[in-house]
mmCIF file of C-alpha atoms in Angstrom:
data_model
loop_
_atom_site.group_PDB
_atom_site.id
_atom_site.type_symbol
_atom_site.label_atom_id
_atom_site.label_comp_id
_atom_site.label_asym_id
_atom_site.label_seq_id
_atom_site.Cartn_x
_atom_site.Cartn_y
_atom_site.Cartn_z
ATOM 1 C CA UNK J 1 87.604 85.565 76.248
ATOM 2 C CA UNK J 2 87.635 82.179 78.037
ATOM 3 C CA UNK J 3 90.399 79.550 77.897
ATOM 4 C CA UNK J 4 91.203 78.783 74.210
ATOM 5 C CA UNK J 5 88.972 76.023 72.833
ATOM 6 C CA UNK J 6 91.865 73.938 71.485
ATOM 7 C CA UNK J 7 93.070 73.253 75.037
ATOM 8 C CA UNK J 8 91.707 69.866 76.123
ATOM 9 C CA UNK J 9 91.568 68.889 79.767
ATOM 10 C CA UNK J 10 94.697 66.770 79.237
ATOM 11 C CA UNK J 11 96.463 69.771 77.675
ATOM 12 C CA UNK J 12 95.534 71.994 80.613
ATOM 13 C CA UNK J 13 96.728 69.426 83.140
ATOM 14 C CA UNK J 14 99.988 68.910 81.247
ATOM 15 C CA UNK J 15 100.563 72.668 81.087
ATOM 16 C CA UNK J 16 99.946 72.907 84.820
ATOM 17 C CA UNK J 17 102.478 70.150 85.520
ATOM 18 C CA UNK J 18 105.104 71.851 83.354
ATOM 19 C CA UNK J 19 104.566 75.188 85.093
ATOM 20 C CA UNK J 20 104.748 73.511 88.486
ATOM 21 C CA UNK J 21 108.029 71.831 87.523
ATOM 22 C CA UNK J 22 109.587 75.210 86.680
ATOM 23 C CA UNK J 23 108.363 76.637 89.962
ATOM 24 C CA UNK J 24 109.754 73.747 92.039
ATOM 25 C CA UNK J 25 113.133 73.906 90.297
ATOM 26 C CA UNK J 26 113.577 77.631 90.941
ATOM 27 C CA UNK J 27 112.231 77.611 94.494
ATOM 28 C CA UNK J 28 114.585 74.734 95.397
ATOM 29 C CA UNK J 29 117.561 76.717 94.089
ATOM 30 C CA UNK J 30 116.986 79.893 96.151
ATOM 31 C CA UNK J 31 120.118 80.874 98.018
ATOM 32 C CA UNK J 32 122.854 83.361 98.739
ATOM 33 C CA UNK J 33 122.686 85.319 95.472
ATOM 34 C CA UNK J 34 118.983 85.972 96.012
ATOM 35 C CA UNK J 35 119.626 87.160 99.568
ATOM 36 C CA UNK J 36 122.395 89.473 98.348
ATOM 37 C CA UNK J 37 119.996 90.945 95.804
ATOM 38 C CA UNK J 38 117.276 91.989 98.247
ATOM 39 C CA UNK J 39 119.655 93.211 100.971
ATOM 40 C CA UNK J 40 121.647 95.268 98.449
ATOM 41 C CA UNK J 41 118.472 96.720 97.001
ATOM 42 C CA UNK J 42 117.157 97.760 100.415
ATOM 43 C CA UNK J 43 120.506 99.394 101.169
ATOM 44 C CA UNK J 44 120.457 101.293 97.860
ATOM 45 C CA UNK J 45 116.849 102.402 98.364
ATOM 46 C CA UNK J 46 117.423 103.684 101.896
ATOM 47 C CA UNK J 47 120.608 105.485 100.880
ATOM 48 C CA UNK J 48 118.789 107.116 97.960
ATOM 49 C CA UNK J 49 115.893 108.142 100.195
ATOM 50 C CA UNK J 50 118.250 109.804 102.703
ATOM 51 C CA UNK J 51 120.359 111.453 99.983
ATOM 52 C CA UNK J 52 117.277 112.784 98.180
ATOM 53 C CA UNK J 53 115.947 114.484 101.295
ATOM 54 C CA UNK J 54 119.364 116.021 102.033
ATOM 55 C CA UNK J 55 119.559 117.330 98.453
ATOM 56 C CA UNK J 56 116.098 118.890 98.805
ATOM 57 C CA UNK J 57 117.256 120.705 101.953
ATOM 58 C CA UNK J 58 120.542 121.634 100.255
ATOM 59 C CA UNK J 59 118.619 123.274 97.411
ATOM 60 C CA UNK J 60 117.389 125.891 99.895
ATOM 61 C CA UNK J 61 120.964 127.235 100.122
ATOM 62 C CA UNK J 62 120.653 128.344 96.481
ATOM 63 C CA UNK J 63 117.573 130.515 96.956
ATOM 64 C CA UNK J 64 118.170 133.998 95.491
ATOM 65 C CA UNK J 65 117.599 135.739 98.822
ATOM 66 C CA UNK J 66 120.934 134.536 100.250
ATOM 67 C CA UNK J 67 122.840 136.793 97.865
ATOM 68 C CA UNK J 68 126.028 134.688 97.533
ATOM 69 C CA UNK J 69 127.692 133.885 94.222
ATOM 70 C CA UNK J 70 125.705 130.676 93.584
ATOM 71 C CA UNK J 71 122.371 131.972 94.868
ATOM 72 C CA UNK J 72 119.744 132.162 92.161
ATOM 73 C CA UNK J 73 116.946 130.234 90.484
ATOM 74 C CA UNK J 74 119.397 128.836 87.904
ATOM 75 C CA UNK J 75 121.005 126.738 90.646
ATOM 76 C CA UNK J 76 118.006 126.240 92.918
ATOM 77 C CA UNK J 77 115.637 124.577 90.429
ATOM 78 C CA UNK J 78 118.039 121.890 89.109
ATOM 79 C CA UNK J 79 119.096 120.908 92.620
ATOM 80 C CA UNK J 80 115.596 120.651 94.072
ATOM 81 C CA UNK J 81 114.398 118.866 90.925
ATOM 82 C CA UNK J 82 117.201 116.307 91.367
ATOM 83 C CA UNK J 83 116.304 115.753 95.021
ATOM 84 C CA UNK J 84 112.585 115.450 94.242
ATOM 85 C CA UNK J 85 113.176 112.996 91.399
ATOM 86 C CA UNK J 86 115.481 110.880 93.558
ATOM 87 C CA UNK J 87 112.876 110.844 96.343
ATOM 88 C CA UNK J 88 110.236 109.742 93.846
ATOM 89 C CA UNK J 89 112.517 106.948 92.596
ATOM 90 C CA UNK J 90 113.294 105.865 96.166
ATOM 91 C CA UNK J 91 109.565 105.632 96.861
ATOM 92 C CA UNK J 92 109.030 103.637 93.665
ATOM 93 C CA UNK J 93 111.747 101.155 94.663
ATOM 94 C CA UNK J 94 110.311 100.853 98.162
ATOM 95 C CA UNK J 95 106.753 100.285 96.978
ATOM 96 C CA UNK J 96 107.402 98.131 93.907
ATOM 97 C CA UNK J 97 110.488 95.931 94.115
ATOM 98 C CA UNK J 98 110.773 95.892 97.912
ATOM 99 C CA UNK J 99 107.439 96.431 99.708
ATOM 100 C CA UNK J 100 105.178 94.764 97.148
ATOM 101 C CA UNK J 101 107.351 91.698 96.823
ATOM 102 C CA UNK J 102 108.144 91.299 100.521
ATOM 103 C CA UNK J 103 104.389 91.455 101.160
ATOM 104 C CA UNK J 104 104.011 88.565 98.708
ATOM 105 C CA UNK J 105 106.195 86.488 101.056
ATOM 106 C CA UNK J 106 108.919 86.268 98.412
ATOM 107 C CA UNK J 107 111.609 86.600 101.075
ATOM 108 C CA UNK J 108 109.994 84.798 104.020
ATOM 109 C CA UNK J 109 112.273 81.812 103.370
ATOM 110 C CA UNK J 110 115.223 83.911 104.640
ATOM 111 C CA UNK J 111 113.616 83.832 108.122
ATOM 112 C CA UNK J 112 114.908 87.371 108.686
ATOM 113 C CA UNK J 113 112.429 89.484 110.713
ATOM 114 C CA UNK J 114 113.545 92.522 108.679
ATOM 115 C CA UNK J 115 112.078 91.199 105.407
ATOM 116 C CA UNK J 116 109.057 89.182 106.536
ATOM 117 C CA UNK J 117 105.671 89.571 104.868
ATOM 118 C CA UNK J 118 103.900 89.506 108.212
ATOM 119 C CA UNK J 119 105.674 92.550 109.632
ATOM 120 C CA UNK J 120 106.750 94.740 106.669
ATOM 121 C CA UNK J 121 105.003 98.131 106.582
ATOM 122 C CA UNK J 122 105.492 100.033 103.351
ATOM 123 C CA UNK J 123 105.734 103.751 102.509
ATOM 124 C CA UNK J 124 102.089 104.030 101.422
ATOM 125 C CA UNK J 125 98.801 105.328 102.828
ATOM 126 C CA UNK J 126 97.183 101.859 102.585
ATOM 127 C CA UNK J 127 98.115 99.640 105.563
ATOM 128 C CA UNK J 128 100.157 96.650 104.379
ATOM 129 C CA UNK J 129 97.926 94.004 105.929
ATOM 130 C CA UNK J 130 94.777 95.469 104.369
ATOM 131 C CA UNK J 131 96.467 95.782 100.985
ATOM 132 C CA UNK J 132 97.544 92.144 101.222
ATOM 133 C CA UNK J 133 93.903 91.157 101.597
ATOM 134 C CA UNK J 134 92.681 93.073 98.553
ATOM 135 C CA UNK J 135 95.752 92.300 96.436
ATOM 136 C CA UNK J 136 97.227 88.961 97.463
ATOM 137 C CA UNK J 137 93.953 87.277 98.362
ATOM 138 C CA UNK J 138 91.323 88.797 96.065
ATOM 139 C CA UNK J 139 93.280 89.992 93.029
ATOM 140 C CA UNK J 140 95.805 87.163 92.785
ATOM 141 C CA UNK J 141 93.298 84.423 93.484
ATOM 142 C CA UNK J 142 90.620 85.755 91.130
ATOM 143 C CA UNK J 143 92.683 87.620 88.541
ATOM 144 C CA UNK J 144 90.463 89.250 85.907
ATOM 145 C CA UNK J 145 87.295 87.497 87.103
ATOM 146 C CA UNK J 146 84.320 89.851 87.090
ATOM 147 C CA UNK J 147 82.542 90.017 90.422
ATOM 148 C CA UNK J 148 85.580 88.745 92.332
ATOM 149 C CA UNK J 149 88.558 90.903 91.307
ATOM 150 C CA UNK J 150 87.963 94.607 91.991
ATOM 151 C CA UNK J 151 90.938 95.593 89.815
ATOM 152 C CA UNK J 152 89.348 94.268 86.617
ATOM 153 C CA UNK J 153 86.250 96.296 87.446
ATOM 154 C CA UNK J 154 88.328 99.449 87.115
ATOM 155 C CA UNK J 155 88.913 99.844 90.851
ATOM 156 C CA UNK J 156 85.197 100.572 91.199
ATOM 157 C CA UNK J 157 85.677 103.732 89.139
ATOM 158 C CA UNK J 158 86.406 102.896 85.494
ATOM 159 C CA UNK J 159 84.750 100.902 82.726
ATOM 160 C CA UNK J 160 87.614 98.934 81.167
ATOM 161 C CA UNK J 161 85.995 95.988 79.361
ATOM 162 C CA UNK J 162 83.027 95.518 77.070
ATOM 163 C CA UNK J 163 81.527 93.061 79.579
ATOM 164 C CA UNK J 164 80.971 95.866 82.092
ATOM 165 C CA UNK J 165 77.596 97.568 81.913
ATOM 166 C CA UNK J 166 77.883 101.087 80.537
ATOM 167 C CA UNK J 167 76.588 104.019 82.593
ATOM 168 C CA UNK J 168 76.583 107.762 81.792
ATOM 169 C CA UNK J 169 79.209 108.125 84.549
ATOM 170 C CA UNK J 170 81.616 106.276 82.222
ATOM 171 C CA UNK J 171 81.699 109.261 79.859
ATOM 172 C CA UNK J 172 84.193 110.640 82.372
ATOM 173 C CA UNK J 173 86.492 107.605 82.014
ATOM 174 C CA UNK J 174 89.521 109.638 80.791
ATOM 175 C CA UNK J 175 89.184 112.169 83.612
ATOM 176 C CA UNK J 176 88.610 109.503 86.277
ATOM 177 C CA UNK J 177 91.622 107.568 84.961
ATOM 178 C CA UNK J 178 93.841 110.668 85.153
ATOM 179 C CA UNK J 179 92.732 111.454 88.702
ATOM 180 C CA UNK J 180 93.243 107.823 89.720
ATOM 181 C CA UNK J 181 96.788 107.946 88.283
ATOM 182 C CA UNK J 182 97.712 111.124 90.172
ATOM 183 C CA UNK J 183 96.261 109.921 93.478
ATOM 184 C CA UNK J 184 96.834 106.198 92.932
ATOM 185 C CA UNK J 185 97.975 105.323 96.477
ATOM 186 C CA UNK J 186 94.816 106.956 97.857
ATOM 187 C CA UNK J 187 92.698 105.022 95.358
ATOM 188 C CA UNK J 188 94.226 101.768 96.525
ATOM 189 C CA UNK J 189 93.596 102.649 100.184
ATOM 190 C CA UNK J 190 89.958 103.518 99.475
ATOM 191 C CA UNK J 191 89.463 100.446 97.266
ATOM 192 C CA UNK J 192 90.017 98.135 100.218
ATOM 193 C CA UNK J 193 87.282 99.933 102.205
ATOM 194 C CA UNK J 194 84.739 99.046 99.465
ATOM 195 C CA UNK J 195 82.710 102.185 100.104
ATOM 196 C CA UNK J 196 80.491 101.268 97.158
ATOM 197 C CA UNK J 197 79.059 98.416 99.231
ATOM 198 C CA UNK J 198 77.834 100.965 101.777
ATOM 199 C CA UNK J 199 76.319 103.143 99.072
ATOM 200 C CA UNK J 200 74.481 100.131 97.635
ATOM 201 C CA UNK J 201 73.289 98.928 101.046
ATOM 202 C CA UNK J 202 75.343 95.703 100.940
ATOM 203 C CA UNK J 203 77.461 96.788 103.924
ATOM 204 C CA UNK J 204 77.186 99.161 106.840
ATOM 205 C CA UNK J 205 79.555 101.810 108.103
ATOM 206 C CA UNK J 206 79.754 99.882 111.370
ATOM 207 C CA UNK J 207 81.037 96.800 109.534
ATOM 208 C CA UNK J 208 83.960 98.647 107.927
ATOM 209 C CA UNK J 209 84.727 100.988 110.841
ATOM 210 C CA UNK J 210 87.625 98.869 112.235
ATOM 211 C CA UNK J 211 89.211 98.840 108.789
ATOM 212 C CA UNK J 212 88.681 102.575 108.385
ATOM 213 C CA UNK J 213 90.295 103.304 111.774
ATOM 214 C CA UNK J 214 93.393 101.376 110.717
ATOM 215 C CA UNK J 215 93.488 103.140 107.346
ATOM 216 C CA UNK J 216 93.041 106.514 109.037
ATOM 217 C CA UNK J 217 95.939 105.771 111.388
ATOM 218 C CA UNK J 218 98.198 104.913 108.435
ATOM 219 C CA UNK J 219 97.096 107.999 106.486
ATOM 220 C CA UNK J 220 97.847 110.238 109.476
ATOM 221 C CA UNK J 221 101.276 108.660 109.870
ATOM 222 C CA UNK J 222 102.148 109.211 106.205
ATOM 223 C CA UNK J 223 100.814 112.778 106.214
ATOM 224 C CA UNK J 224 102.750 113.535 109.403
ATOM 225 C CA UNK J 225 105.994 112.209 107.874
ATOM 226 C CA UNK J 226 105.879 113.672 104.350
ATOM 227 C CA UNK J 227 103.716 116.740 104.749
ATOM 228 C CA UNK J 228 104.467 118.003 108.283
ATOM 229 C CA UNK J 229 107.666 116.719 109.954
ATOM 230 C CA UNK J 230 110.096 116.803 107.008
ATOM 231 C CA UNK J 231 108.821 120.238 105.842
ATOM 232 C CA UNK J 232 109.052 121.559 109.426
ATOM 233 C CA UNK J 233 112.776 120.759 109.428
ATOM 234 C CA UNK J 234 113.109 123.441 106.734
ATOM 235 C CA UNK J 235 111.740 126.102 109.061
ATOM 236 C CA UNK J 236 110.521 129.128 107.068
ATOM 237 C CA UNK J 237 110.899 127.123 103.836
ATOM 238 C CA UNK J 238 108.207 124.677 104.910
ATOM 239 C CA UNK J 239 106.156 125.108 101.743
ATOM 240 C CA UNK J 240 109.093 124.407 99.422
ATOM 241 C CA UNK J 241 109.914 121.064 101.054
ATOM 242 C CA UNK J 242 106.209 120.252 101.298
ATOM 243 C CA UNK J 243 105.877 120.858 97.548
ATOM 244 C CA UNK J 244 108.867 118.628 96.797
ATOM 245 C CA UNK J 245 107.362 115.793 98.858
ATOM 246 C CA UNK J 246 103.986 116.177 97.137
ATOM 247 C CA UNK J 247 105.623 115.981 93.708
ATOM 248 C CA UNK J 248 107.735 112.959 94.728
ATOM 249 C CA UNK J 249 104.609 111.100 95.834
ATOM 250 C CA UNK J 250 102.850 111.978 92.571
ATOM 251 C CA UNK J 251 105.867 110.689 90.579
ATOM 252 C CA UNK J 252 105.572 107.402 92.490
ATOM 253 C CA UNK J 253 101.784 107.297 91.911
ATOM 254 C CA UNK J 254 102.033 107.902 88.158
ATOM 255 C CA UNK J 255 104.717 105.244 87.702
ATOM 256 C CA UNK J 256 102.946 102.558 89.728
ATOM 257 C CA UNK J 257 99.677 103.286 87.896
ATOM 258 C CA UNK J 258 101.472 102.975 84.550
ATOM 259 C CA UNK J 259 103.058 99.621 85.385
ATOM 260 C CA UNK J 260 100.006 98.106 87.066
ATOM 261 C CA UNK J 261 97.556 99.131 84.339
ATOM 262 C CA UNK J 262 99.902 97.694 81.695
ATOM 263 C CA UNK J 263 99.849 94.386 83.588
ATOM 264 C CA UNK J 264 96.166 93.592 83.102
ATOM 265 C CA UNK J 265 94.426 95.976 80.723
ATOM 266 C CA UNK J 266 96.266 96.071 77.344
ATOM 267 C CA UNK J 267 94.627 94.751 74.194
ATOM 268 C CA UNK J 268 94.085 90.962 73.941
ATOM 269 C CA UNK J 269 94.165 90.332 77.696
ATOM 270 C CA UNK J 270 91.561 87.789 78.800
ATOM 271 C CA UNK J 271 88.763 88.300 81.322
ATOM 272 C CA UNK J 272 86.516 85.681 82.886
ATOM 273 C CA UNK J 273 83.077 85.218 84.355
ATOM 274 C CA UNK J 274 82.253 83.537 87.650
ATOM 275 C CA UNK J 275 80.833 80.542 85.766
ATOM 276 C CA UNK J 276 84.085 80.058 83.872
ATOM 277 C CA UNK J 277 86.102 79.637 87.090
ATOM 278 C CA UNK J 278 83.664 77.379 88.887
ATOM 279 C CA UNK J 279 85.358 74.152 90.092
ATOM 280 C CA UNK J 280 88.664 75.477 88.758
ATOM 281 C CA UNK J 281 91.672 73.187 89.262
ATOM 282 C CA UNK J 282 95.208 74.357 89.968
ATOM 283 C CA UNK J 283 96.108 73.716 86.303
ATOM 284 C CA UNK J 284 93.149 75.824 85.121
ATOM 285 C CA UNK J 285 94.267 78.526 87.531
ATOM 286 C CA UNK J 286 97.722 78.600 85.933
ATOM 287 C CA UNK J 287 96.200 78.985 82.458
ATOM 288 C CA UNK J 288 93.908 81.781 83.657
ATOM 289 C CA UNK J 289 96.773 83.643 85.338
ATOM 290 C CA UNK J 290 98.706 83.465 82.082
ATOM 291 C CA UNK J 291 95.809 84.722 79.967
ATOM 292 C CA UNK J 292 94.833 87.486 82.394
ATOM 293 C CA UNK J 293 98.304 89.036 82.659
ATOM 294 C CA UNK J 294 100.579 91.020 80.316
ATOM 295 C CA UNK J 295 104.330 91.651 80.264
ATOM 296 C CA UNK J 296 106.288 94.747 79.259
ATOM 297 C CA UNK J 297 109.572 94.507 77.362
ATOM 298 C CA UNK J 298 112.555 96.376 78.795
ATOM 299 C CA UNK J 299 116.065 96.288 80.183
ATOM 300 C CA UNK J 300 117.319 95.263 83.623
ATOM 301 C CA UNK J 301 116.912 98.709 85.198
ATOM 302 C CA UNK J 302 113.369 99.012 83.846
ATOM 303 C CA UNK J 303 112.466 95.613 85.307
ATOM 304 C CA UNK J 304 113.828 96.592 88.730
ATOM 305 C CA UNK J 305 112.016 99.939 88.661
ATOM 306 C CA UNK J 306 108.789 98.136 87.785
ATOM 307 C CA UNK J 307 109.209 95.811 90.755
ATOM 308 C CA UNK J 308 109.661 93.136 88.093
ATOM 309 C CA UNK J 309 105.941 93.533 87.437
ATOM 310 C CA UNK J 310 107.072 93.989 83.847
ATOM 311 C CA UNK J 311 107.086 90.178 84.214
ATOM 312 C CA UNK J 312 103.460 90.269 85.289
ATOM 313 C CA UNK J 313 102.763 86.849 83.766
ATOM 314 C CA UNK J 314 105.522 85.160 85.754
ATOM 315 C CA UNK J 315 104.544 87.130 88.872
ATOM 316 C CA UNK J 316 100.971 85.862 88.627
ATOM 317 C CA UNK J 317 102.089 82.288 88.044
ATOM 318 C CA UNK J 318 104.586 82.436 90.922
ATOM 319 C CA UNK J 319 103.649 85.317 93.269
ATOM 320 C CA UNK J 320 105.882 84.073 96.103
ATOM 321 C CA UNK J 321 108.956 83.479 93.927
ATOM 322 C CA UNK J 322 111.773 86.047 94.479
ATOM 323 C CA UNK J 323 111.232 88.696 91.820
ATOM 324 C CA UNK J 324 114.885 88.679 90.708
ATOM 325 C CA UNK J 325 114.224 85.196 89.277
ATOM 326 C CA UNK J 326 111.418 86.268 86.921
ATOM 327 C CA UNK J 327 113.763 87.305 84.059
ATOM 328 C CA UNK J 328 115.299 83.804 83.915
ATOM 329 C CA UNK J 329 111.889 82.119 84.154
ATOM 330 C CA UNK J 330 110.171 84.248 81.492
ATOM 331 C CA UNK J 331 111.766 82.583 78.405
ATOM 332 C CA UNK J 332 110.802 79.140 79.717
ATOM 333 C CA UNK J 333 107.178 80.172 80.237
ATOM 334 C CA UNK J 334 107.116 81.740 76.795
ATOM 335 C CA UNK J 335 108.447 78.495 75.280
ATOM 336 C CA UNK J 336 105.706 76.555 77.093
ATOM 337 C CA UNK J 337 103.100 78.893 75.631
ATOM 338 C CA UNK J 338 104.445 78.272 72.136
ATOM 339 C CA UNK J 339 104.301 74.514 72.692
ATOM 340 C CA UNK J 340 100.689 74.617 73.932
ATOM 341 C CA UNK J 341 99.663 77.343 71.414
ATOM 342 C CA UNK J 342 98.717 79.729 74.219
ATOM 343 C CA UNK J 343 99.095 83.510 73.800
ATOM 344 C CA UNK J 344 101.955 85.186 75.674
ATOM 345 C CA UNK J 345 100.885 88.823 75.903
ATOM 346 C CA UNK J 346 104.036 90.947 75.864
ATOM 347 C CA UNK J 347 105.064 94.149 74.139
ATOM 348 C CA UNK J 348 106.805 97.473 74.482
ATOM 349 C CA UNK J 349 105.669 99.975 77.090
ATOM 350 C CA UNK J 350 104.339 102.074 74.215
ATOM 351 C CA UNK J 351 102.200 99.200 72.891
ATOM 352 C CA UNK J 352 100.915 98.051 76.277
ATOM 353 C CA UNK J 353 100.113 101.500 77.641
ATOM 354 C CA UNK J 354 98.889 102.785 74.299
ATOM 355 C CA UNK J 355 96.259 100.049 74.024
ATOM 356 C CA UNK J 356 95.371 100.551 77.689
ATOM 357 C CA UNK J 357 94.687 104.238 77.038
ATOM 358 C CA UNK J 358 92.722 103.253 73.944
ATOM 359 C CA UNK J 359 90.653 100.921 76.128
ATOM 360 C CA UNK J 360 89.974 103.679 78.661
ATOM 361 C CA UNK J 361 88.824 106.007 75.873
ATOM 362 C CA UNK J 362 86.716 103.410 74.010
ATOM 363 C CA UNK J 363 84.968 102.193 77.146
ATOM 364 C CA UNK J 364 83.791 105.731 77.831
ATOM 365 C CA UNK J 365 81.063 104.944 75.344
ATOM 366 C CA UNK J 366 78.526 102.093 75.232
ATOM 367 C CA UNK J 367 78.862 99.010 73.076
ATOM 368 C CA UNK J 368 81.135 96.003 72.599
ATOM 369 C CA UNK J 369 84.668 96.344 71.145
ATOM 370 C CA UNK J 370 85.787 93.207 69.228
ATOM 371 C CA UNK J 371 89.140 94.872 68.540
ATOM 372 C CA UNK J 372 89.950 95.199 72.257
ATOM 373 C CA UNK J 373 88.041 92.257 73.710
ATOM 374 C CA UNK J 374 87.887 89.716 70.904
ATOM 375 C CA UNK J 375 84.739 88.144 69.432
ATOM 376 C CA UNK J 376 81.647 88.824 71.546
ATOM 377 C CA UNK J 377 80.314 85.993 73.738
ATOM 378 C CA UNK J 378 77.714 83.763 71.980
ATOM 379 C CA UNK J 379 74.768 85.447 73.712
ATOM 380 C CA UNK J 380 75.883 88.894 72.513
ATOM 381 C CA UNK J 381 76.621 87.576 69.041
ATOM 382 C CA UNK J 382 73.084 86.171 68.755
ATOM 383 C CA UNK J 383 71.604 89.429 70.002
ATOM 384 C CA UNK J 384 73.600 91.365 67.425
ATOM 385 C CA UNK J 385 72.539 89.046 64.548
#
């Protein structure tokens, strides 16, 4: 679905100017309350991370073998479940609202070395600088453009849109999607390596080896931290702490997958071809970012836990704006959309994820889906006639 036909060039330019005016107003007003927000959040996240690990260790005191009054599975399981859940939440906060947004340079204006995009390394197997290339440069510049944005191509694994050529491999779409959700951080790390280019002969192992060495170093560091050092501190209970860390990482993976897939793949989202973005102006870019992104309705805590990517539209319009400002910007962008008769794709988590799952299931099979992707392009329509 390209840019709506009713939008003239003057309309597009006027929309771009209005969006730019909102951006300039907010960016000029950044100050102390924004700084308090990010510093407080980092403090909360680090405290939660420490507390969660201590609770996991504390749960070992309730193992039945100790024989004291509180020893028993009835006490052990709730305590270790609490610690594991808290560790998963701490990782979500670190990856989503802190690491992701610092890496977008949202806090560079503070000139604090502790929150700079150039030096922040997140709790993730994908090195920050390599992720910034695949995400900030490729995905944010070419959002939902086939052949330029690897995310819209299903991370090289899934068929998500009718425009993608169907292959028998796509019959496994639901299974591949589930595996990608469980191991999402690993999928992101591998995505940047673009191993498919080697398989197709468009790249050589030698060309990606420096990138692989950096990824391998980060993977080893993460494995050493979560799967060796912290479990070793538990001595003979190594496997219990290891299991808790594995589950915490899976909780983080499932949540980030849920939020990110709801940002670009629900029903009625727009996708674009290379031809449609040729000679694109900044105003066109704003319209495309709007059409290629989707929001999720929710409360303040939900927005924070999503890294404010529940405001995916505002994030794609203003990727370097502090994320705590997206809630106040969202109603103004929505009003602009109403004025210019542009769709503002937002809905409940149930609606956005439900239609995303429907898309994953439908695209397992060949054919075009007008319900999910709108009227077929003219060439397909003629072929079908």
